[in-house]
mmCIF file of C-alpha atoms and ligand atoms in Angstrom:
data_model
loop_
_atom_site.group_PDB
_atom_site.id
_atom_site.type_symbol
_atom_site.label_atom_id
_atom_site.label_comp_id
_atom_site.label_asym_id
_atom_site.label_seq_id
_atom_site.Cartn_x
_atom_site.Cartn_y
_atom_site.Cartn_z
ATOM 1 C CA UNK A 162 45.726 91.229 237.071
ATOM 2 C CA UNK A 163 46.123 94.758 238.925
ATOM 3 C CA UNK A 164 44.460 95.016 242.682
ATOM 4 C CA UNK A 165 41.724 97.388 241.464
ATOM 5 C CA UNK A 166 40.404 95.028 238.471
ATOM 6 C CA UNK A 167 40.646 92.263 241.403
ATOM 7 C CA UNK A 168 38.478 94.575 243.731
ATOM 8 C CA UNK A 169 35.866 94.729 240.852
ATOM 9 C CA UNK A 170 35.906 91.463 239.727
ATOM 10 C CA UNK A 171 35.501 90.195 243.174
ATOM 11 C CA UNK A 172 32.423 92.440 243.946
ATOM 12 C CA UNK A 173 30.792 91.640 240.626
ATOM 13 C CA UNK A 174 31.148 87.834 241.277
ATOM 14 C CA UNK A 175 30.138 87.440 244.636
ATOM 15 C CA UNK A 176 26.729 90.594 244.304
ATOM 16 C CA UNK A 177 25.746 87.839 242.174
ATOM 17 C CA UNK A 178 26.159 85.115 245.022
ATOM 18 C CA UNK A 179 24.809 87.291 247.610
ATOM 19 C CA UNK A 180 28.238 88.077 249.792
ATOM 20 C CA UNK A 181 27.503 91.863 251.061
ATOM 21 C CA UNK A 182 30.832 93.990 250.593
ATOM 22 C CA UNK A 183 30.415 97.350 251.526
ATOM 23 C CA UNK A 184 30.054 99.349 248.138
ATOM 24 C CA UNK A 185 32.965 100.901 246.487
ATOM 25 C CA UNK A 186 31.769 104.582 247.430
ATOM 26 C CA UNK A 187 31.675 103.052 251.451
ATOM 27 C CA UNK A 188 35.451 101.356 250.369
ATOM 28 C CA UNK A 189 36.653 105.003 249.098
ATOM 29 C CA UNK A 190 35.211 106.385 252.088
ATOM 30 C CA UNK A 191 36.989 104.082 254.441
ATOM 31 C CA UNK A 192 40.245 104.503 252.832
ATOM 32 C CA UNK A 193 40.134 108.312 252.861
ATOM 33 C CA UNK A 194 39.666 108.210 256.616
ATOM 34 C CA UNK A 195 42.123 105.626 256.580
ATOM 35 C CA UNK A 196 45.047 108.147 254.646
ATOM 36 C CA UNK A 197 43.760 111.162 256.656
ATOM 37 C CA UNK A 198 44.741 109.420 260.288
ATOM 38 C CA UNK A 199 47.375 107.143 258.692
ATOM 39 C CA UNK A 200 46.075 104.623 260.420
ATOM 40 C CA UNK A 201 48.843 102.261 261.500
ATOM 41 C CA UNK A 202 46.702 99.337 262.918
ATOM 42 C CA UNK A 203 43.356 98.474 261.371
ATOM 43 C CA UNK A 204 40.801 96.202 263.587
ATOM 44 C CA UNK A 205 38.148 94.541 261.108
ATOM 45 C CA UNK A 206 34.910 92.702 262.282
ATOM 46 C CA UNK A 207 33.572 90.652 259.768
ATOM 47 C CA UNK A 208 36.186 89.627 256.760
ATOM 48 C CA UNK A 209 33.477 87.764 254.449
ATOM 49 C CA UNK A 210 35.679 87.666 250.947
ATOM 50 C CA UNK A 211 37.785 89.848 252.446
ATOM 51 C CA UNK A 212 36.639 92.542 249.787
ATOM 52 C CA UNK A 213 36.664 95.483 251.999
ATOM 53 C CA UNK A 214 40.397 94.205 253.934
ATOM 54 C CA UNK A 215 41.781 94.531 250.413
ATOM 55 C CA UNK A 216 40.760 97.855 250.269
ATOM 56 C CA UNK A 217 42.574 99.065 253.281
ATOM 57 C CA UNK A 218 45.381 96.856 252.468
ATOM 58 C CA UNK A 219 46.000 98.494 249.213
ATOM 59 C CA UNK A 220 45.678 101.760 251.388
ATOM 60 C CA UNK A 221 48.157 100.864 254.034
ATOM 61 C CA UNK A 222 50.855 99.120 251.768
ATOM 62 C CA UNK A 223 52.950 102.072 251.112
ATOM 63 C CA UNK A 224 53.273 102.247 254.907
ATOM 64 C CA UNK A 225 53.617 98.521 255.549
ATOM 65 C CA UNK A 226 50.965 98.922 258.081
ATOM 66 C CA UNK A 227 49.308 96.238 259.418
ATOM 67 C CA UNK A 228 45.190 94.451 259.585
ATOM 68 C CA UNK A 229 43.723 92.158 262.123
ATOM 69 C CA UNK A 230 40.088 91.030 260.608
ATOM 70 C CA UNK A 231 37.747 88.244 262.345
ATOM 71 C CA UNK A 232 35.892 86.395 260.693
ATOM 72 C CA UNK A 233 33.427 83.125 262.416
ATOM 73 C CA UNK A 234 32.598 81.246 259.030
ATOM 74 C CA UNK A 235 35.107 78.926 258.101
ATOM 75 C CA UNK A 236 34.250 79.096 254.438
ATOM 76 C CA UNK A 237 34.620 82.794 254.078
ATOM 77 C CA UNK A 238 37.799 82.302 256.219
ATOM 78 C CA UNK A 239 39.605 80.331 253.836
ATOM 79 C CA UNK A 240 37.695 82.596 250.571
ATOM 80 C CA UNK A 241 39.495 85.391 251.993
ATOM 81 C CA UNK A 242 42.485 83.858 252.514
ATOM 82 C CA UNK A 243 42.943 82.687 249.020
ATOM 83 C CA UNK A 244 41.938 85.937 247.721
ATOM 84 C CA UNK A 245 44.148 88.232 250.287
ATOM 85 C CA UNK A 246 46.904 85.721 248.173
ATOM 86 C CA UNK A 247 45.830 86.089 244.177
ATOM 87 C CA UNK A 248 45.779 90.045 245.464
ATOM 88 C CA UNK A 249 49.022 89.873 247.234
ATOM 89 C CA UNK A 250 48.207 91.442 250.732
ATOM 90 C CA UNK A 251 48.337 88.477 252.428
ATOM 91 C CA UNK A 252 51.523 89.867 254.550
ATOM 92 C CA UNK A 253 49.850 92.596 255.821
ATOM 93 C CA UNK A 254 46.786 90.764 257.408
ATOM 94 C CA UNK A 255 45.947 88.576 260.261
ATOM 95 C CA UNK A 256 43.141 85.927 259.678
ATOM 96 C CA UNK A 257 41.515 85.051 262.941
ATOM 97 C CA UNK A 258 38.839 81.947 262.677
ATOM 98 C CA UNK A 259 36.310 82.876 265.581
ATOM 99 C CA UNK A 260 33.276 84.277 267.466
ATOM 100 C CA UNK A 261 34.382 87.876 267.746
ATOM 101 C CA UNK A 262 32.919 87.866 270.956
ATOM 102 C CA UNK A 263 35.511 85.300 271.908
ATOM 103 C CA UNK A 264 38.129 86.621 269.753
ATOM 104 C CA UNK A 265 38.326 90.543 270.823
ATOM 105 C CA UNK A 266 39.072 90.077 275.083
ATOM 106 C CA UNK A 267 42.314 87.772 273.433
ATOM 107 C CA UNK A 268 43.577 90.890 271.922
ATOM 108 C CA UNK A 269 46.118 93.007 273.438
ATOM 109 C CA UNK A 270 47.013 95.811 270.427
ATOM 110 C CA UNK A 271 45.459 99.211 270.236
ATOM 111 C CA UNK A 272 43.982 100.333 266.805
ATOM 112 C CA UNK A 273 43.705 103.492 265.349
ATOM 113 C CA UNK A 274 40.699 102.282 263.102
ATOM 114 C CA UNK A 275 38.258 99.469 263.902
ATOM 115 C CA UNK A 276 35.630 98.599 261.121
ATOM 116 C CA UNK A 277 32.098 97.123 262.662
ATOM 117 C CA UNK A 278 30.922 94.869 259.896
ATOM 118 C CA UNK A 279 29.669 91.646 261.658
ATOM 119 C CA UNK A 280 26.568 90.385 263.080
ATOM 120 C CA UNK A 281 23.951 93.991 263.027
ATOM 121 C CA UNK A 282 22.332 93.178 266.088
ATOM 122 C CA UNK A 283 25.678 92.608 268.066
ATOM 123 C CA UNK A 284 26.854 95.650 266.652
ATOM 124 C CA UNK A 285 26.279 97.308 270.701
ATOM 125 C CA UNK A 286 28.571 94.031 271.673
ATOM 126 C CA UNK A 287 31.256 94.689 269.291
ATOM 127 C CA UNK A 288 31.414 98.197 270.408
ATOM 128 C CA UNK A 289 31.469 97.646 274.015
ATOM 129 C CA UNK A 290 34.515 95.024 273.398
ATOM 130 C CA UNK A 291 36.385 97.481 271.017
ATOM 131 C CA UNK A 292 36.177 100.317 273.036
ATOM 132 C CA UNK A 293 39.185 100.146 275.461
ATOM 133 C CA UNK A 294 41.586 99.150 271.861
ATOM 134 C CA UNK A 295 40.761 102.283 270.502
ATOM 135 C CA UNK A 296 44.395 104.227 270.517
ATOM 136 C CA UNK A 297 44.690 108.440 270.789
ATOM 137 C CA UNK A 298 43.180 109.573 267.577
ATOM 138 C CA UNK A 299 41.587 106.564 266.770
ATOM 139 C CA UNK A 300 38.309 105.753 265.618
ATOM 140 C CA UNK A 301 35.066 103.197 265.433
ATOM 141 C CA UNK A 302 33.330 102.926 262.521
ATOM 142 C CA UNK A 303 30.052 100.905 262.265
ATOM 143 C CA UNK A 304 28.364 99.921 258.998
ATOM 144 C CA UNK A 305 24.863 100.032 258.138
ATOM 145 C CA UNK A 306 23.422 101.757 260.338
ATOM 146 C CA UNK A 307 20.626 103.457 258.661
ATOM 147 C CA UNK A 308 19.282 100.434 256.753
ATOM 148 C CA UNK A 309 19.477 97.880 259.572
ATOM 149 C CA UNK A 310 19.174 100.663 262.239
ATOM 150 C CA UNK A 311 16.006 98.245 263.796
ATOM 151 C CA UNK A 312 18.364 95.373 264.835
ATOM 152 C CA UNK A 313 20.437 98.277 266.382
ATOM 153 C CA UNK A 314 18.060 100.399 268.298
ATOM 154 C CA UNK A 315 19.620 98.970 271.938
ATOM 155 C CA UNK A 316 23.287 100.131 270.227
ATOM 156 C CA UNK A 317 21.394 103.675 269.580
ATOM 157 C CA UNK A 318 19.719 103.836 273.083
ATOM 158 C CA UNK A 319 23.239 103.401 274.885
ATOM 159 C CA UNK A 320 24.846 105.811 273.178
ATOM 160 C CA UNK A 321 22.098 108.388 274.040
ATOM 161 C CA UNK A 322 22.040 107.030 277.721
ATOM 162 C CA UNK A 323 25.864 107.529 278.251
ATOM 163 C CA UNK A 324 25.887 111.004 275.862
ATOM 164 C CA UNK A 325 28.765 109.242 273.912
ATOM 165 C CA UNK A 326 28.664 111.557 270.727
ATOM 166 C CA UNK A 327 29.110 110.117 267.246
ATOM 167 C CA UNK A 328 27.935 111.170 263.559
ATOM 168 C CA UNK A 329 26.144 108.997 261.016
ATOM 169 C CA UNK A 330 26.991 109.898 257.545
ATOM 170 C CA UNK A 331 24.685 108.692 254.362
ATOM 171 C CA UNK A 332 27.471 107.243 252.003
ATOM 172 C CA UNK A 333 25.340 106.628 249.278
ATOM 173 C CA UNK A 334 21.690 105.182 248.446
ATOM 174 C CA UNK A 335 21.931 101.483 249.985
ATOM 175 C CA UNK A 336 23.326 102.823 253.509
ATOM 176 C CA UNK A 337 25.689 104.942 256.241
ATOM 177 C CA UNK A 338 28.086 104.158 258.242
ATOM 178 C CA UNK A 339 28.521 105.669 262.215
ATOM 179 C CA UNK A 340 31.817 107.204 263.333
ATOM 180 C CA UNK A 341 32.620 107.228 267.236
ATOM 181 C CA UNK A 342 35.709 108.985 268.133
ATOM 182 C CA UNK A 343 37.067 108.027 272.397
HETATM 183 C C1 SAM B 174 28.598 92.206 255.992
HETATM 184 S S1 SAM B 174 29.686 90.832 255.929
HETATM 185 C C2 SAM B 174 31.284 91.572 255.921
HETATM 186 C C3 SAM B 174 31.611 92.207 254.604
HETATM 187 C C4 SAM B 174 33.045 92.673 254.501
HETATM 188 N N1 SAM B 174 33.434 93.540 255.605
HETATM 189 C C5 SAM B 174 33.213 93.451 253.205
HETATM 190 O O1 SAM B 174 32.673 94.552 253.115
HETATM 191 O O2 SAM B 174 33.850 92.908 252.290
HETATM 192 C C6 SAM B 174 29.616 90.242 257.576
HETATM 193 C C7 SAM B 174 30.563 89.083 257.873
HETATM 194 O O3 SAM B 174 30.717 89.032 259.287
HETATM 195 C C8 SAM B 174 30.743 87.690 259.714
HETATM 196 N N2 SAM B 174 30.312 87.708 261.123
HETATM 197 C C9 SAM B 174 29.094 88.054 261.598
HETATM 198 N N3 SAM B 174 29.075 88.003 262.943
HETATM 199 C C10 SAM B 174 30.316 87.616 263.328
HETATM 200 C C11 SAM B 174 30.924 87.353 264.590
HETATM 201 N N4 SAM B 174 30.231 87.458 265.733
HETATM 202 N N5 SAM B 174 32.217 86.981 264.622
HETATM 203 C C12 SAM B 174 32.932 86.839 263.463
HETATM 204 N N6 SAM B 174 32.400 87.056 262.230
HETATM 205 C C13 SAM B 174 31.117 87.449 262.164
HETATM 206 C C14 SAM B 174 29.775 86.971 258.745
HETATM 207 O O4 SAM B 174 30.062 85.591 258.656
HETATM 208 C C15 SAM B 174 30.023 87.738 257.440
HETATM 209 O O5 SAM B 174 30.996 87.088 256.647
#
């Protein structure tokens, strides 16, 4: 089966058990950030099925490029690990099995794109650990941050307290995403 009928068939199956992947206009989005900063090292929080890691693997393959993605459940840990197999990525990701808050101090890399997808209300965390990995040109990317922006109003307040600029963008009717450049 080709990567993109694997992408669909992976949403379709798991919208119907309840597993929220970004959409596929957020996973277009994504990778056309992705392409335009040919992003060498991607930082992912919150794998799930591994639906949107795919995605940017199938972006960065050409390159060779590499994914680290966290992810604390060990069920979706292994979900995603069979499926980065059947779509043959595998080699381009790191699985780690863990708290993110326990996971991010232990790494040492810099990223040119980091994807917020975990936890909403420890979105202000996740940014706060992220921010010194962030490499020259790089970017922070949170996701939904219009629908759930109540469980983030203490990540909204800091970034007005310490004038850090950043731009929400509507993607499409369920939600946005928030882009913080250094
Ligand atoms: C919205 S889903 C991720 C969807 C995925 N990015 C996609 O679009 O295909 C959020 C995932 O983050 C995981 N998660 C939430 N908080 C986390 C944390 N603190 N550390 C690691 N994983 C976390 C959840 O178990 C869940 O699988």
């Amino acid at each position: 089966m080709n990567r993109s009928r694997f992408l669909q068939n992976l949403k379709v199956f798991w919208e119907k058990n309840d597993i929220p992947n970004i959409s596929l206009d957020n996973a277009l989005y994504l990778r056309d950030i992705i392409q335009k900063l040919q992003a060498r090292n991607i930082l992912e929080i919150g794998t799930a099925n591994g639906y949107s890691t795919i995605h940017f693997a199938d972006e960065i393959e050409k390159w060779g490029w590499h994914i680290d993605t966290i992810e604390f459940s060990p069920n979706s840990f292994q979900l995603a690990k069979e499926n980065f197999q059947e779509a043959q990525v595998w080699h381009l990701i790191t699985q780690y099995l863990g708290n993110a808050l326990d996971v991010l101090p232990t790494l040492e890399k810099k990223y040119d794109f980091i994807f917020i997808d975990g936890m909403k209300k420890r979105s202000l965390d996740f940014l706060l650990l992220v921010w010194e990995k962030v490499d020259t040109w790089g970017i922070i990317v949170i996701d939904d941050v219009i629908k759930f922006r109540h469980k983030m109003e203490n990540l909204y307040e800091y970034l007005e307290e310490n004038k850090t600029p950043y731009i929400v963008e509507q993607i499409d009717a369920d939600d946005g995403i928030m882009i913080l450049k250094k």
